[in-house]
Tab-separated table of C-alpha atoms and ligand atoms in Angstrom:
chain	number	residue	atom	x	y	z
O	1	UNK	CA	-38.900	4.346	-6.852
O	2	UNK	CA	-39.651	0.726	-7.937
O	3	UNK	CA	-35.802	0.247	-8.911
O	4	UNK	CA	-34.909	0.698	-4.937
O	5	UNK	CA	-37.573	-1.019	-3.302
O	6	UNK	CA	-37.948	-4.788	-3.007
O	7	UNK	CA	-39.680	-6.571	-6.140
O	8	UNK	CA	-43.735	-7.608	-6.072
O	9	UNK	CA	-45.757	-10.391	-7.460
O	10	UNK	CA	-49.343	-8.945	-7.078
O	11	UNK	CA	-50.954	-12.073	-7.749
O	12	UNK	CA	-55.305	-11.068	-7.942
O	13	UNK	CA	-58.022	-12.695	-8.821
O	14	UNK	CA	-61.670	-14.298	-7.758
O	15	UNK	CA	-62.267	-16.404	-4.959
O	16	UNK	CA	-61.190	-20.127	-5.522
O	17	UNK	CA	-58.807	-18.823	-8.737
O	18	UNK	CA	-55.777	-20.708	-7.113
O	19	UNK	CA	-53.956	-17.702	-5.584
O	20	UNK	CA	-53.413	-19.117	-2.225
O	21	UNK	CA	-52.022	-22.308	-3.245
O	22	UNK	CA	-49.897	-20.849	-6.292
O	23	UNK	CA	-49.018	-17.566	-4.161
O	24	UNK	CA	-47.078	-19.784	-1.115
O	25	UNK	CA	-45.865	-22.392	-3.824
O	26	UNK	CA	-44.036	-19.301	-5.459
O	27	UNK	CA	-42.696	-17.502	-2.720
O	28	UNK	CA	-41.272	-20.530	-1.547
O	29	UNK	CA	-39.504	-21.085	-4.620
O	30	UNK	CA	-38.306	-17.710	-4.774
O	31	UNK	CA	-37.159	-17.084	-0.774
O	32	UNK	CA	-39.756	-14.295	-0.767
O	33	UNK	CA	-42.214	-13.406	1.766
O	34	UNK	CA	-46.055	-14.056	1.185
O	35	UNK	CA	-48.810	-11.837	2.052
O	36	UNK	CA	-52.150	-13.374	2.351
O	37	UNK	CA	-54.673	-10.131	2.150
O	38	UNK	CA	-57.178	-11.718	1.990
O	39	UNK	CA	-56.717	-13.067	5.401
O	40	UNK	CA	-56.234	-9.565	6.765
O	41	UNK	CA	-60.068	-8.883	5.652
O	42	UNK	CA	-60.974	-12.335	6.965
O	43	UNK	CA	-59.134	-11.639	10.140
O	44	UNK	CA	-61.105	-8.203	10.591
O	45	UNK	CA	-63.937	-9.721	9.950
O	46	UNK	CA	-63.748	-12.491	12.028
O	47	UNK	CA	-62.302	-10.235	15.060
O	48	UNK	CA	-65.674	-7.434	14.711
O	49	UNK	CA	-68.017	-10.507	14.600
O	50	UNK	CA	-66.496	-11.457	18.172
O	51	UNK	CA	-65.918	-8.562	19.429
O	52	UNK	CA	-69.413	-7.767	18.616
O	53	UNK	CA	-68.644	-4.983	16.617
O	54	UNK	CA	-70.920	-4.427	13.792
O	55	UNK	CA	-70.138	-4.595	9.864
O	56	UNK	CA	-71.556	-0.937	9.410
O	57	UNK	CA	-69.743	0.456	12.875
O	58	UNK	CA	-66.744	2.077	10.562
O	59	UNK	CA	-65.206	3.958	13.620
O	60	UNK	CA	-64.944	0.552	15.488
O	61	UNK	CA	-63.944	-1.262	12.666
O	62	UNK	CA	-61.182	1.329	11.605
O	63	UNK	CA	-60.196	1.050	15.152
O	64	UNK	CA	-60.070	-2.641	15.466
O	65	UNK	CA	-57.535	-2.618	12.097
O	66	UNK	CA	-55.447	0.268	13.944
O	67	UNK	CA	-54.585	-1.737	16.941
O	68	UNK	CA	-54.767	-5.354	15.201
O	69	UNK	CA	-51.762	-7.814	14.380
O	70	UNK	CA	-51.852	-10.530	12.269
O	71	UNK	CA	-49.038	-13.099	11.778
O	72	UNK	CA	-49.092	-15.258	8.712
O	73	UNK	CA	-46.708	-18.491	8.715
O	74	UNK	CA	-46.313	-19.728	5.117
O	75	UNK	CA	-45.122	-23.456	4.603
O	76	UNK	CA	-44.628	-25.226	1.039
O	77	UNK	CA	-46.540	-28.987	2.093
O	78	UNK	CA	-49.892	-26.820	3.756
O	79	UNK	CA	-52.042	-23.771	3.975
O	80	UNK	CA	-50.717	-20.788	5.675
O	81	UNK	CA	-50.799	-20.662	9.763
O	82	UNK	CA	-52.368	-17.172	10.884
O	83	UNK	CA	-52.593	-15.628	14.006
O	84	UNK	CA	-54.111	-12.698	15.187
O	85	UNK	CA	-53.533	-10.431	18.411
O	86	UNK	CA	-51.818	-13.748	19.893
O	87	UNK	CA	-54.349	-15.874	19.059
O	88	UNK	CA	-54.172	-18.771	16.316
O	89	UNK	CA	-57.304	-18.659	13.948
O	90	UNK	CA	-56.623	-20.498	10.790
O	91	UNK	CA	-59.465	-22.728	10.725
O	92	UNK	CA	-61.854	-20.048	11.827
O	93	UNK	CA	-60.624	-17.965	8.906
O	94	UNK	CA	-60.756	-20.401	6.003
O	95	UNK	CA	-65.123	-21.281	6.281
O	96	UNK	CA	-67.136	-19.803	3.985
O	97	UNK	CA	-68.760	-17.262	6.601
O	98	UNK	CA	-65.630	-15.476	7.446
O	99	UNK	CA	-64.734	-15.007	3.659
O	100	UNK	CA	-68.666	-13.410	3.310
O	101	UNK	CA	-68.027	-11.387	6.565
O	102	UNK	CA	-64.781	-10.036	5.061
O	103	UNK	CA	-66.788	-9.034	1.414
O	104	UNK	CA	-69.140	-7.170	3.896
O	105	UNK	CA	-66.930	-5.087	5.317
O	106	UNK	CA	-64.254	-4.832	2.150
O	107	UNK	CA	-66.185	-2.217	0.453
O	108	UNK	CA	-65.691	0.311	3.075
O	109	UNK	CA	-63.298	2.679	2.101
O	110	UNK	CA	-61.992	3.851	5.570
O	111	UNK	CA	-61.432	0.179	6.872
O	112	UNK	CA	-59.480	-0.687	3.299
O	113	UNK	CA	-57.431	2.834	4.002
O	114	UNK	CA	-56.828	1.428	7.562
O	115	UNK	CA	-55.729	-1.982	6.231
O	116	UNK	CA	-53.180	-0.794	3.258
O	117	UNK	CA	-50.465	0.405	5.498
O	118	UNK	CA	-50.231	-2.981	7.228
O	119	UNK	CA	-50.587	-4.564	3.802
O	120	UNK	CA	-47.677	-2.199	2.431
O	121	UNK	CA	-45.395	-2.821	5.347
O	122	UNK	CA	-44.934	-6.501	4.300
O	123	UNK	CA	-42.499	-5.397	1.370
O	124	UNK	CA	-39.370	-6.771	2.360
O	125	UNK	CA	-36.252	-7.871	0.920
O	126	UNK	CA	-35.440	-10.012	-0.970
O	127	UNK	CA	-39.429	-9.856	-2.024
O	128	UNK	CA	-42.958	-10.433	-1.797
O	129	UNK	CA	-45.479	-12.147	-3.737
O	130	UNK	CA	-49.360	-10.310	-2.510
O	131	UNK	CA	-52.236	-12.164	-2.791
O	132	UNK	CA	-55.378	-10.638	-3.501
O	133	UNK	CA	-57.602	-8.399	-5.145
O	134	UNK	CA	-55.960	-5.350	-5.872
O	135	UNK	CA	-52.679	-5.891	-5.645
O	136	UNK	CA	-51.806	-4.714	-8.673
O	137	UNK	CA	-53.850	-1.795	-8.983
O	138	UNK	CA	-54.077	-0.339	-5.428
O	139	UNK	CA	-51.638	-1.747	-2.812
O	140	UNK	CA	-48.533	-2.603	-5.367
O	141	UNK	CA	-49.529	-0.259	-8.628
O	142	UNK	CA	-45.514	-0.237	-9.263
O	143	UNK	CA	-45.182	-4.052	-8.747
O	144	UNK	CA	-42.582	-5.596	-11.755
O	145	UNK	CA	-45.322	-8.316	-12.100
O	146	UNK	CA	-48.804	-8.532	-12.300
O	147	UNK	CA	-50.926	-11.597	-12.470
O	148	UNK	CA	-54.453	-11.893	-12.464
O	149	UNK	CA	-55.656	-15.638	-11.992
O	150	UNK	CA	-59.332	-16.683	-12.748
O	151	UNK	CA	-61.514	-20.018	-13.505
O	152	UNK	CA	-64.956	-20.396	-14.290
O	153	UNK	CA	-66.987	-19.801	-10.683
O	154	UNK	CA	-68.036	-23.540	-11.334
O	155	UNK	CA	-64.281	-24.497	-10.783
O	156	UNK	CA	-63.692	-22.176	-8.448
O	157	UNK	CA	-66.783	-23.775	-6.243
O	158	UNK	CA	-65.461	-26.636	-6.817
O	159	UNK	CA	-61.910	-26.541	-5.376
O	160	UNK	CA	-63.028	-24.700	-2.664
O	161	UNK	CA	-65.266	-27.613	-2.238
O	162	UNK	CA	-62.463	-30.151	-2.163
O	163	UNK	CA	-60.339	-27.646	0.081
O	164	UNK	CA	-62.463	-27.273	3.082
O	165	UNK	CA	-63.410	-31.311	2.585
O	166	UNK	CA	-59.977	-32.353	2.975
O	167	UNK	CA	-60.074	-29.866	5.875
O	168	UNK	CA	-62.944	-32.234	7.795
O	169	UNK	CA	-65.471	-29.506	6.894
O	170	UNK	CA	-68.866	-29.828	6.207
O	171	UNK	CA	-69.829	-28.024	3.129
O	172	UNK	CA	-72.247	-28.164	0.167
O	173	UNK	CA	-71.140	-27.249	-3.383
O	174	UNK	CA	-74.634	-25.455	-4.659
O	175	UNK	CA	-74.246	-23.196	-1.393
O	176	UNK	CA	-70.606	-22.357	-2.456
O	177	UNK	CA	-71.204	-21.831	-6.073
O	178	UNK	CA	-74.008	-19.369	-4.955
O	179	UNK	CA	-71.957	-17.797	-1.824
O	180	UNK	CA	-68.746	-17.774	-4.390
O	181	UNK	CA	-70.889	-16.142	-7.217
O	182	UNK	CA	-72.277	-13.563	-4.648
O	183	UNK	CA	-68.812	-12.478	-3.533
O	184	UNK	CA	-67.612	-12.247	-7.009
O	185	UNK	CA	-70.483	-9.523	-8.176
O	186	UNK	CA	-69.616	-8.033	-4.334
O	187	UNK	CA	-66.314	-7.696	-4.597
O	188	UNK	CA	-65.852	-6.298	-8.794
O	189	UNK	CA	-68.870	-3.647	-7.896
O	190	UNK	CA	-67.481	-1.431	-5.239
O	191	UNK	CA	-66.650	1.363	-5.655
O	192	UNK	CA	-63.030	1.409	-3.912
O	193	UNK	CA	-60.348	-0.933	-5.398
O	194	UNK	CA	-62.947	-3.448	-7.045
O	195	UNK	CA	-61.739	-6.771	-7.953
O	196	UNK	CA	-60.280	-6.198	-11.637
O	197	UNK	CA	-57.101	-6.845	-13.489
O	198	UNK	CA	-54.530	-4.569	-13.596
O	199	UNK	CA	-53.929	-3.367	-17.436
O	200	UNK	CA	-50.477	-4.346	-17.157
O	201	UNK	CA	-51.394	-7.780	-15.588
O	202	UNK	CA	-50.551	-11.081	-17.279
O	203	UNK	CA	-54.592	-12.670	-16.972
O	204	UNK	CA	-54.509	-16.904	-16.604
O	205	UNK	CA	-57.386	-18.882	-16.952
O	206	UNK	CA	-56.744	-21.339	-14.611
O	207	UNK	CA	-59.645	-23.871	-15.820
O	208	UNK	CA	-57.742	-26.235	-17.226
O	209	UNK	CA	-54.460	-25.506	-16.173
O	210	UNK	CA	-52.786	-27.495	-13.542
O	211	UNK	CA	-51.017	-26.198	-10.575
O	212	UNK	CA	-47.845	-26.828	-11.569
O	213	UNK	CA	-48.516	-25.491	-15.181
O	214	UNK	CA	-49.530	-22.416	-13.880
O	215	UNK	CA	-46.762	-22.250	-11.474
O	216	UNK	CA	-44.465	-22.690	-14.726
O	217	UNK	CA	-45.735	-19.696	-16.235
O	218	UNK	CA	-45.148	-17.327	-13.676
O	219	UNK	CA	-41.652	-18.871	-12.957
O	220	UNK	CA	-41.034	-17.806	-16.782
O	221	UNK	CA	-42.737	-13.998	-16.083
O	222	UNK	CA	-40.259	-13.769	-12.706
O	223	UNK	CA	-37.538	-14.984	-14.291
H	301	LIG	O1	-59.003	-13.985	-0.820
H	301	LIG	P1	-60.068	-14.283	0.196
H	301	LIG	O2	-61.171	-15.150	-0.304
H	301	LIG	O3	-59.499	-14.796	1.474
H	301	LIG	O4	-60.708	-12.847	0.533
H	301	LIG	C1	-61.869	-12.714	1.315
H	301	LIG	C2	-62.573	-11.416	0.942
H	301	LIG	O5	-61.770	-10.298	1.376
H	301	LIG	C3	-62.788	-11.176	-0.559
H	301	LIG	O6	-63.999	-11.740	-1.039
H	301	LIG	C4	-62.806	-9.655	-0.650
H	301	LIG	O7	-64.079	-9.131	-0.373
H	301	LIG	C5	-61.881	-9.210	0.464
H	301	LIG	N1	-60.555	-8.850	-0.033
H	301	LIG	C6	-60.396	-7.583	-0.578
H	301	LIG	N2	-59.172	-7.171	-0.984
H	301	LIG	C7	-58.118	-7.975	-0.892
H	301	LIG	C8	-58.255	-9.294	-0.370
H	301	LIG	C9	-59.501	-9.698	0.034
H	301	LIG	O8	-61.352	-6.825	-0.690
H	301	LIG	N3	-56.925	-7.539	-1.277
């Protein structure tokens, strides 16, 4: 099946690990398309919390996925543009609250069956690199390559840090090493598609890597 169908980089990993920036950087290079997951969860998130819909409502949330559509414009010089149901939402997406609203409602297993369709759909030619948590295991299990970034949480805190500074946010770095460390246990002990590498995955520290180092190696998996 994976011979006829357009190739995958499932690219997983913690929070702050370096997917986003590494993921776009990539499919760039390559001509493929780029799917951000974890905006999907952010987006869901983000759309319950205004639409008042609560994070243990599954019906409503299952029906908010069904009928939502998110747009994701990847560009090599910034972060992703993403829209959803018209309406463009990037900054609201990338705080710190929407990525802990999307951990809330990640674990359920009828919203992440509602979500993997949409997620799935994105597999077009010439090819994708997926950013996310289970990638590799779940969404892509076929994928030709696996890659499962991670960094100590202090780095991870860290770049975040710098990320949403250069962004003109206001953020504290003992809050995000907590909120980033909460999210980690969160998201590796659920019970559906928990945040681990896949055993065929190539698994980067990214610590004390650069981004262009690590970009390097995966160029050399692809290729
Ligand atoms: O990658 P990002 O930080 O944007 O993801 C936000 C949250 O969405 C994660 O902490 C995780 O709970 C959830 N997520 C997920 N599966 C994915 C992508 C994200 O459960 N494939």
């Amino acid at each position: 099946m994976s011979q006829t169908l357009p190739p995958v980089l499932a690219l997983d990993g913690p929070s702050g690990a370096g997917k986003g920036t590494i993921g776009q950087l990539c499919a760039v290079k390559f001509g493929w398309h780029y799917l951000d997951s974890g905006a999907i969860y952010r987006g869901l998130g983000w759309l319950a919390d205004s639409e008042g819909v609560s994070s243990n409502d599954v019906a409503g949330l299952v029906s908010l996925a069904d009928s939502m559509s998110l747009v994701c414009h990847v560009c090599e010089t910034d972060s992703a543009t993403i829209e959803i149901n018209g309406q463009m939402v990037t900054d609201q997406l990338r705080t710190d609250e929407a990525g802990q609203l999307a951990s809330q409602i990640a674990p359920i297993p009828e919203v992440r069956a509602a979500l993997l369709k949409m997620q799935q759909r994105c597999r077009k030619a010439p090819g994708l690199v997926a950013d996310g948590r289970d990638m590799g295991t779940t969404v892509f299990p076929d994928a030709p390559f696996k890659v499962f970034l991670t960094a100590s949480a202090e780095i991870r805190a860290q770049r975040r840090y710098d990320q949403l500074k250069a962004k003109g946010m206001s953020v504290n770095l003992a809050r995000l090493l907590e909120s980033i460390q909460a999210r980690d246990v969160r998201d590796s002990s659920r019970d559906a598609s928990p945040l681990k590498p896949a055993e065929d995955a190539l698994v980067l520290d990214t610590s004390d890597l650069s981004i262009d180092e690590v970009v390097a190696r995966i160029l050399t998996l692809v290729n």
